[in-house]
Amino acid sequence: MTAGPPAVEAPGLTALPPRTVEFRGARDGQAALTWGQQGIWRSTQWLDDGDPYFNLPWTLPVTGAADVDAVLRAVGRLVERHETLRTAFVRDGDSTSQRVSREGRLTVGVYEAAAKPMSAAKALAAELAATGFDYAAELPIRCAVVCQRGRPRALALALSHLALDGWSLNTVAAEWPRLVAGEDLPGPDWQPLDQAAFERSDPPPGGQALRHWRTGLTSAPRSMFDFPAREPEEPRFVRHGMDSPAAAVAAEALAARHGVTTSSVLTVASAALLGAVTGHRTAALQLIVSNRHHPGMEAMAGPAAQDGLCVIDLGDGTFAGALRHGHRRTMATYRNGHYDPALVLAAWEAEAWRRGADIDLDAFFNDVRQAGRWQGLPQVDPGDAAALATLRGRTRTFFVGAYPAVKARIFFATGPAPSTCEFYVLVDTAFLPGDVAERMLTGLEELLVRAVSEEVLLDQVAKIAGLDPVPRPAGWTAIGHDWVSLPETEALLRRVCGTGVAAVALEDGDDGAPLLTGYLVARPGLDTPEAVHTAFMRAATGRTDVLAPHHYVLCAAPPADSAGWPGCPRLAEGGGREPSPSTNPWER
């Protein structure tokens, strides 16, 4: 397998003749994707071919007296050691597999920097990462050596996220100076091929995680974005960032006071902000779980992270109370993040079928900090309001970028900075204005700082953070954790019927909870509750404004007026949640 960097130009760099590194690893092989690889692969399928969204620009320093040949040998040994760096991802019909090559060649660029070689290398890495990888034909690594006066000073890299995640980058960074020095390192004990075999063992791992998902799916809102969509901005997805030492100091103080982690503080704060904007008292976030606490995976180079479902009850209480509850939910999520995606998808679809609407959980939180903590924070007493106010003067917010397609409605994330709360928010402007991302950042800081000195009520979070709750038009009502447009639900049922004659009524269930009842005239093909539910679910795909009736009543003829539906002669009735064996409810 061969690969090389695309031709790039960066200011302050002079291109020298490229070099070729030959490598030969210990083995080759082909296997199904690991569960971690599957997560990244599914996300890449949302992007256009060649989109670089999942590329990782990265730089490694070269210290000491190593020459170019020593650096090239280190690059070759790095590729030989880690099978993930010589892996292609090959489609075969509807399935995709990982294919590890034993040997090949890597073309490495060589550049001379006029000044500041590390800065030049970072710019070069960004250029290398600006073009998407050909996953089936290209090595998932591009690199170039940056020299100053002929001496290597940095290695510029572009890596595919299918090959490495943040944890893996730290592993490679620790190995790099030892490889440059010529040290003979023992080979890794566990590679993605080994992980794929383990995940397909008998019995398979992940049973407890699957149970965690099933429990969460039943208690989560079907969507945090169950309100009318808006005209999206162009590009549609907008990301803003913030550096706030004050938010970090406040988060540390809250974590110590309540016996929780700073990761939980940031997660619950994000959930509170999202709930305040969307009008939800229960928030569902998918946390990016590193899974590195599992045996073998702690030292594996390759993506191991999966999404874990965290459902946090915001209720009517205080932020402090939500922190204690949310910490337990967060820790449970991180313990239960390793699972077979196919089984979770089946559970997801089964719950959607039962609930009567697609379950949209595209709200994410990712804590990328090493071990989930900061080091080197400013020494400020969080109880000193004046000192904390002074520290807030150092806060800065900034625009990161805009993107045409991202598989998220909202995405909260930390950055790796050790001495400040580096935080990011991405929003889908089809649901929230782009400037909400920036206001959530400043609102996060205000919420955390305020919570250090006073009891913050959850119903005051929107006001404290300077956020405007999304308005819902007349006709929307809350049913359990979900908001539903009754007019749109009725209109969809009428379209499903084909006759335009149907009605939806909000009635009290046996336990007093509000339930939707759908009334319609039976006709061939729509003469059972199961058939009607199947048709409704197909028609409602992707919508966050409608909910299938909990109970269907099929009548022989329509009433004289809309109020007469309950008195019509009934041919059949029921919930329709049990499809016949010959019906695939999710066939589109």
Tab-separated table of N, CA, C and O in Angstrom, residues 216-223 348-359 479-482 533 537 546-550 577:
chain	number	residue	atom	x	y	z
A	216	GLY	N	-32.391	4.086	29.187
A	216	GLY	CA	-32.320	5.490	28.806
A	216	GLY	C	-33.287	5.852	27.702
A	216	GLY	O	-33.900	6.933	27.717
A	217	LEU	N	-33.453	4.967	26.723
A	217	LEU	CA	-34.347	5.258	25.610
A	217	LEU	C	-35.791	5.424	26.071
A	217	LEU	O	-36.542	6.229	25.507
A	218	THR	N	-36.189	4.680	27.101
A	218	THR	CA	-37.567	4.793	27.577
A	218	THR	C	-37.815	6.075	28.362
A	218	THR	O	-38.963	6.527	28.473
A	219	SER	N	-36.752	6.672	28.909
A	219	SER	CA	-36.927	7.856	29.757
A	219	SER	C	-36.502	9.152	29.085
A	219	SER	O	-36.724	10.229	29.629
A	220	ALA	N	-35.893	9.071	27.904
A	220	ALA	CA	-35.417	10.271	27.212
A	220	ALA	C	-36.541	10.922	26.416
A	220	ALA	O	-37.443	10.234	25.923
A	221	PRO	N	-36.511	12.243	26.266
A	221	PRO	CA	-37.398	12.863	25.282
A	221	PRO	C	-37.108	12.274	23.906
A	221	PRO	O	-35.973	11.909	23.605
A	222	ARG	N	-38.127	12.165	23.073
A	222	ARG	CA	-37.867	11.598	21.747
A	222	ARG	C	-36.974	12.521	20.924
A	222	ARG	O	-36.301	12.092	19.993
A	223	SER	N	-36.955	13.785	21.296
A	223	SER	CA	-36.056	14.748	20.677
A	223	SER	C	-35.947	15.959	21.593
A	223	SER	O	-36.931	16.354	22.214
A	348	TRP	N	-33.235	0.925	19.775
A	348	TRP	CA	-33.637	2.300	19.422
A	348	TRP	C	-34.897	2.260	18.548
A	348	TRP	O	-35.883	2.963	18.804
A	349	GLU	N	-34.872	1.425	17.507
A	349	GLU	CA	-35.998	1.365	16.588
A	349	GLU	C	-37.232	0.772	17.266
A	349	GLU	O	-38.367	1.211	17.013
A	350	ALA	N	-37.014	-0.209	18.141
A	350	ALA	CA	-38.149	-0.794	18.856
A	350	ALA	C	-38.810	0.232	19.773
A	350	ALA	O	-40.045	0.304	19.865
A	351	GLU	N	-37.999	1.044	20.458
A	351	GLU	CA	-38.557	2.075	21.329
A	351	GLU	C	-39.264	3.158	20.527
A	351	GLU	O	-40.319	3.665	20.936
A	352	ALA	N	-38.706	3.521	19.378
A	352	ALA	CA	-39.371	4.506	18.517
A	352	ALA	C	-40.737	3.984	18.063
A	352	ALA	O	-41.725	4.716	18.040
A	353	TRP	N	-40.780	2.708	17.721
A	353	TRP	CA	-42.036	2.101	17.298
A	353	TRP	C	-43.061	2.141	18.434
A	353	TRP	O	-44.240	2.429	18.230
A	354	ARG	N	-42.600	1.859	19.644
A	354	ARG	CA	-43.494	1.885	20.797
A	354	ARG	C	-43.942	3.297	21.124
A	354	ARG	O	-45.129	3.543	21.421
A	355	ARG	N	-43.005	4.244	21.039
A	355	ARG	CA	-43.319	5.631	21.403
A	355	ARG	C	-44.187	6.312	20.353
A	355	ARG	O	-44.949	7.226	20.662
A	356	GLY	N	-44.007	5.930	19.077
A	356	GLY	CA	-44.796	6.533	18.018
A	356	GLY	C	-44.127	7.697	17.323
A	356	GLY	O	-44.813	8.544	16.740
A	357	ALA	N	-42.790	7.749	17.351
A	357	ALA	CA	-42.059	8.805	16.649
A	357	ALA	C	-40.596	8.408	16.571
A	357	ALA	O	-40.090	7.677	17.433
A	358	ASP	N	-39.919	8.888	15.528
A	358	ASP	CA	-38.476	8.726	15.469
A	358	ASP	C	-37.864	9.300	16.739
A	358	ASP	O	-38.292	10.354	17.226
A	359	ILE	N	-36.853	8.625	17.261
A	359	ILE	CA	-36.134	9.141	18.419
A	359	ILE	C	-34.870	9.836	17.915
A	359	ILE	O	-33.981	9.198	17.340
A	479	ILE	N	-46.707	16.022	26.112
A	479	ILE	CA	-47.223	14.697	26.452
A	479	ILE	C	-46.043	13.901	26.994
A	479	ILE	O	-45.142	13.512	26.248
A	480	GLY	N	-46.018	13.707	28.309
A	480	GLY	CA	-44.852	13.092	28.926
A	480	GLY	C	-43.639	13.985	28.751
A	480	GLY	O	-43.674	15.181	29.049
A	481	HIS	N	-42.551	13.427	28.225
A	481	HIS	CA	-41.326	14.198	28.001
A	481	HIS	C	-41.326	14.910	26.645
A	481	HIS	O	-40.359	15.610	26.325
A	482	ASP	N	-42.378	14.713	25.862
A	482	ASP	CA	-42.371	15.160	24.473
A	482	ASP	C	-43.323	16.322	24.229
A	482	ASP	O	-44.409	16.382	24.818
A	533	HIS	N	-50.759	2.206	12.143
A	533	HIS	CA	-49.538	2.636	12.838
A	533	HIS	C	-48.321	2.505	11.928
A	533	HIS	O	-47.461	3.396	11.907
A	537	MET	N	-46.059	5.744	10.944
A	537	MET	CA	-44.638	5.808	11.278
A	537	MET	C	-43.791	6.044	10.033
A	537	MET	O	-42.803	6.791	10.073
A	546	VAL	N	-44.526	15.653	15.282
A	546	VAL	CA	-45.713	14.815	15.350
A	546	VAL	C	-45.447	13.594	16.227
A	546	VAL	O	-44.306	13.206	16.464
A	547	LEU	N	-46.533	13.000	16.704
A	547	LEU	CA	-46.463	11.788	17.509
A	547	LEU	C	-47.614	10.886	17.094
A	547	LEU	O	-48.752	11.344	16.959
A	548	ALA	N	-47.313	9.610	16.863
A	548	ALA	CA	-48.378	8.680	16.495
A	548	ALA	C	-49.370	8.548	17.639
A	548	ALA	O	-48.985	8.531	18.813
A	549	PRO	N	-50.649	8.466	17.328
A	549	PRO	CA	-51.634	8.246	18.392
A	549	PRO	C	-51.302	7.003	19.218
A	549	PRO	O	-50.807	6.005	18.704
A	550	HIS	N	-51.600	7.086	20.495
A	550	HIS	CA	-51.392	5.928	21.358
A	550	HIS	C	-52.477	4.876	21.136
A	550	HIS	O	-52.268	3.692	21.443
A	577	ARG	N	-49.184	-1.265	18.090
A	577	ARG	CA	-47.727	-1.371	18.281
A	577	ARG	C	-47.191	-2.768	18.008
A	577	ARG	O	-45.994	-2.989	18.083
